[in-house]
Short mmCIF file of C-alpha atoms in Angstrom, two decimals:
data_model
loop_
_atom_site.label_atom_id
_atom_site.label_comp_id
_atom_site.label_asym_id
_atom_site.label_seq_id
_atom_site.Cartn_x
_atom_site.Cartn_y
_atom_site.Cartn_z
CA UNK N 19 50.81 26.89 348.76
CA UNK N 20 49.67 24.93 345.43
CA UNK N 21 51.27 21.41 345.19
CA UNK N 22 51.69 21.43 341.39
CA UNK N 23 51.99 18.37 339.50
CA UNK N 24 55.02 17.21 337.00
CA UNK N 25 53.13 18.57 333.83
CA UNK N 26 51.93 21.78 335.71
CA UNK N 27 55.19 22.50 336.96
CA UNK N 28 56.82 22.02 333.53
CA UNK N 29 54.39 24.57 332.41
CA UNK N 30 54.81 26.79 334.87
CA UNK N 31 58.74 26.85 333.72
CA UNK N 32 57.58 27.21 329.59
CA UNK N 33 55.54 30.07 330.35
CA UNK N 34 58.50 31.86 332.65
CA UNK N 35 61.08 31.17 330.00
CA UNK N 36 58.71 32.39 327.34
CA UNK N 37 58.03 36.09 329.27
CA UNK N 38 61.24 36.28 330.14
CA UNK N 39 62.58 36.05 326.34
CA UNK N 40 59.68 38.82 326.44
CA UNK N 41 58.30 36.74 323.26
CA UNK N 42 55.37 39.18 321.48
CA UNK N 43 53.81 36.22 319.99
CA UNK N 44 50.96 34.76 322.23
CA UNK N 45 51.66 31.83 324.25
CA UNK N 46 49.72 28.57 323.71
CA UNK N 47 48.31 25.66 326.58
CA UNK N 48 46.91 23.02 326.08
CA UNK N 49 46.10 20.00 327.44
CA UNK N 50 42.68 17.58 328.64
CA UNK N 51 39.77 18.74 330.16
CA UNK N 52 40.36 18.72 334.26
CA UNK N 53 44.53 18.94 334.07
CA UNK N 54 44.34 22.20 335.66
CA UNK N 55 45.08 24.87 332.60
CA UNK N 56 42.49 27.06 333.90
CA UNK N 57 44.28 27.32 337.22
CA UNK N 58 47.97 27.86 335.50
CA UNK N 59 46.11 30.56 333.12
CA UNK N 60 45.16 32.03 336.34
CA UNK N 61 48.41 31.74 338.40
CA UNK N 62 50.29 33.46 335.14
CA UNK N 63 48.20 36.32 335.09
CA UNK N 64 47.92 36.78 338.58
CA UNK N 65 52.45 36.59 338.74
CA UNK N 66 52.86 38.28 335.57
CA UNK N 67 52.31 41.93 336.09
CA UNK N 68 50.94 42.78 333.24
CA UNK N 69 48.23 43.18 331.43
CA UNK N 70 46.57 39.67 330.69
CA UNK N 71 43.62 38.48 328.26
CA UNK N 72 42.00 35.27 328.52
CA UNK N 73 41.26 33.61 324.95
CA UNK N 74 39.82 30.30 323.97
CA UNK N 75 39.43 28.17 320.39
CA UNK N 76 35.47 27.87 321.33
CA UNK N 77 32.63 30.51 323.49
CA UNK N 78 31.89 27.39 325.40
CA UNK N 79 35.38 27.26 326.81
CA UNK N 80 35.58 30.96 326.94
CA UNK N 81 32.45 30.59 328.96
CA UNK N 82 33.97 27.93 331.19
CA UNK N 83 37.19 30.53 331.90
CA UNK N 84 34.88 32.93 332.93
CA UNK N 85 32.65 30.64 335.33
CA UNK N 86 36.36 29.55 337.06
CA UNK N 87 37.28 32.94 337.50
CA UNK N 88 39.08 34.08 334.33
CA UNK N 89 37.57 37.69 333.62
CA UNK N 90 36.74 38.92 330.04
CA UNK N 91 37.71 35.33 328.51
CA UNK N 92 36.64 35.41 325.30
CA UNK N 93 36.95 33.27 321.59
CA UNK N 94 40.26 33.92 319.86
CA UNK N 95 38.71 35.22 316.77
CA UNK N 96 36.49 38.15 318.87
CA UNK N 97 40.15 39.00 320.24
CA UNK N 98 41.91 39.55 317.50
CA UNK N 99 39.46 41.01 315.05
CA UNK N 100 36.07 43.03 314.78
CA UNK N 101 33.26 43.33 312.85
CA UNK N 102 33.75 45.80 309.58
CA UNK N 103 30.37 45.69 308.20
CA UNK N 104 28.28 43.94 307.04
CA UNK N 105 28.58 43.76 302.65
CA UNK N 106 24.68 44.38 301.84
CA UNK N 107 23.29 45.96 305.37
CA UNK N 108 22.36 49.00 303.26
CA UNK N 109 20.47 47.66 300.92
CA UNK N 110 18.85 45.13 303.23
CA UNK N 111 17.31 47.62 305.22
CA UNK N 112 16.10 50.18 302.31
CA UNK N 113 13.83 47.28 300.87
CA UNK N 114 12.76 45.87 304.19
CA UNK N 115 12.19 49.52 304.43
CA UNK N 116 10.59 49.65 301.25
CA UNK N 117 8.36 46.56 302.23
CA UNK N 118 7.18 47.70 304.88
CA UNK N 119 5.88 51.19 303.65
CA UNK N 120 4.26 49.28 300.65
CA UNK N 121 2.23 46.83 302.51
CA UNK N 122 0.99 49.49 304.76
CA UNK N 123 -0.91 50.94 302.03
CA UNK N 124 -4.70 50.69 301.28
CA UNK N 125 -3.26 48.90 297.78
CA UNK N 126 0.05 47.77 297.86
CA UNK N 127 1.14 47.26 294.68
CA UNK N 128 1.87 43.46 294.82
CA UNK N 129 4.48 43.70 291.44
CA UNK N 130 6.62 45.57 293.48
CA UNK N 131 6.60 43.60 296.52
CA UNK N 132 7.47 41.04 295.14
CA UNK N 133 10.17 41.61 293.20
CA UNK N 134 11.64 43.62 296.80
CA UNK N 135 10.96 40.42 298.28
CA UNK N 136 12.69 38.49 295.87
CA UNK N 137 15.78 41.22 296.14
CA UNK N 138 15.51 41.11 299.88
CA UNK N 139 16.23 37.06 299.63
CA UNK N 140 18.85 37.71 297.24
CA UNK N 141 20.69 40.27 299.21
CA UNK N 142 20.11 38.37 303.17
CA UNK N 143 21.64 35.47 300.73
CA UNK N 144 24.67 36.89 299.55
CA UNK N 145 25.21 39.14 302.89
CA UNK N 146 28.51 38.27 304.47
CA UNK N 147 30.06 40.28 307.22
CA UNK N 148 33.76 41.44 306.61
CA UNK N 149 36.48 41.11 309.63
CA UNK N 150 39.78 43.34 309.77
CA UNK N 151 42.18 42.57 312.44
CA UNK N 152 42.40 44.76 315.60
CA UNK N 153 45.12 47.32 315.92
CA UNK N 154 47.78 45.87 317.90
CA UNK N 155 46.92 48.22 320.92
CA UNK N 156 43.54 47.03 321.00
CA UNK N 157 44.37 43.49 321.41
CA UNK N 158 47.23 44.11 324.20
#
């Protein structure tokens, strides 16, 4: 059995008062690299019995929960919301679309070109992709 140490063990007690009170809001730990949260986020989900998803602030810790055997860890933000659309994807792609069929010709009319190059700029410029949160049930 796991010796755990003083802070460990008073974690161990947060997170069993906190699913007993069956709390919906997510439960937070933190601490220094090497105090052992990885293995407490392990222990929980392994004790819990239920379903469990692994979440960190940055991909390179998400990436360090998976390498220490924490499956599907992922960045808080991918968990809790998902891509929308992109704003101008539409238009980006009719003029690179547009580009591309002009330039293939014997003479490309260079006028036109460039102003769907310079409305190509515009629009990669101003594109922004949109995020809506995930339906409870696809988070849980």
């Amino acid at each position: 059995m796991m010796e755990w140490s003083a802070e460990q063990n008073r974690a161990l007690k947060a997170v069993d008062n906190w699913f007993k009170a069956g709390e919906r809001r997510p439960f937070y730990l933190a601490g220094y690299a090497g105090t052992g949260k990885t293995t407490l986020a392990r222990h929980f989900a392994e004790n819990c019995g239920g379903d469990v998803r692994f979440a960190a602030f940055t991909g390179k810790a998400a990436s360090v929960l998976r390498a220490k055997g924490c499956p599907g860890a992922t960045t808080i933000h991918k968990l809790i919301y998902q891509p929308k659309g992109d704003s101008a994807a539409n238009e980006i792609e009719q003029l690179q679309n547009l580009i591309q069929t002009e330039a293939l010709k014997d003479k490309p009319d260079a006028e036109k070109l460039a102003t769907w190059r310079r409305d190509l700029e515009r629009a990669t410029a101003d594109s922004s992709a949109i995020f809506q949160k995930k339906a409870e049930s696809e988070i849980h």
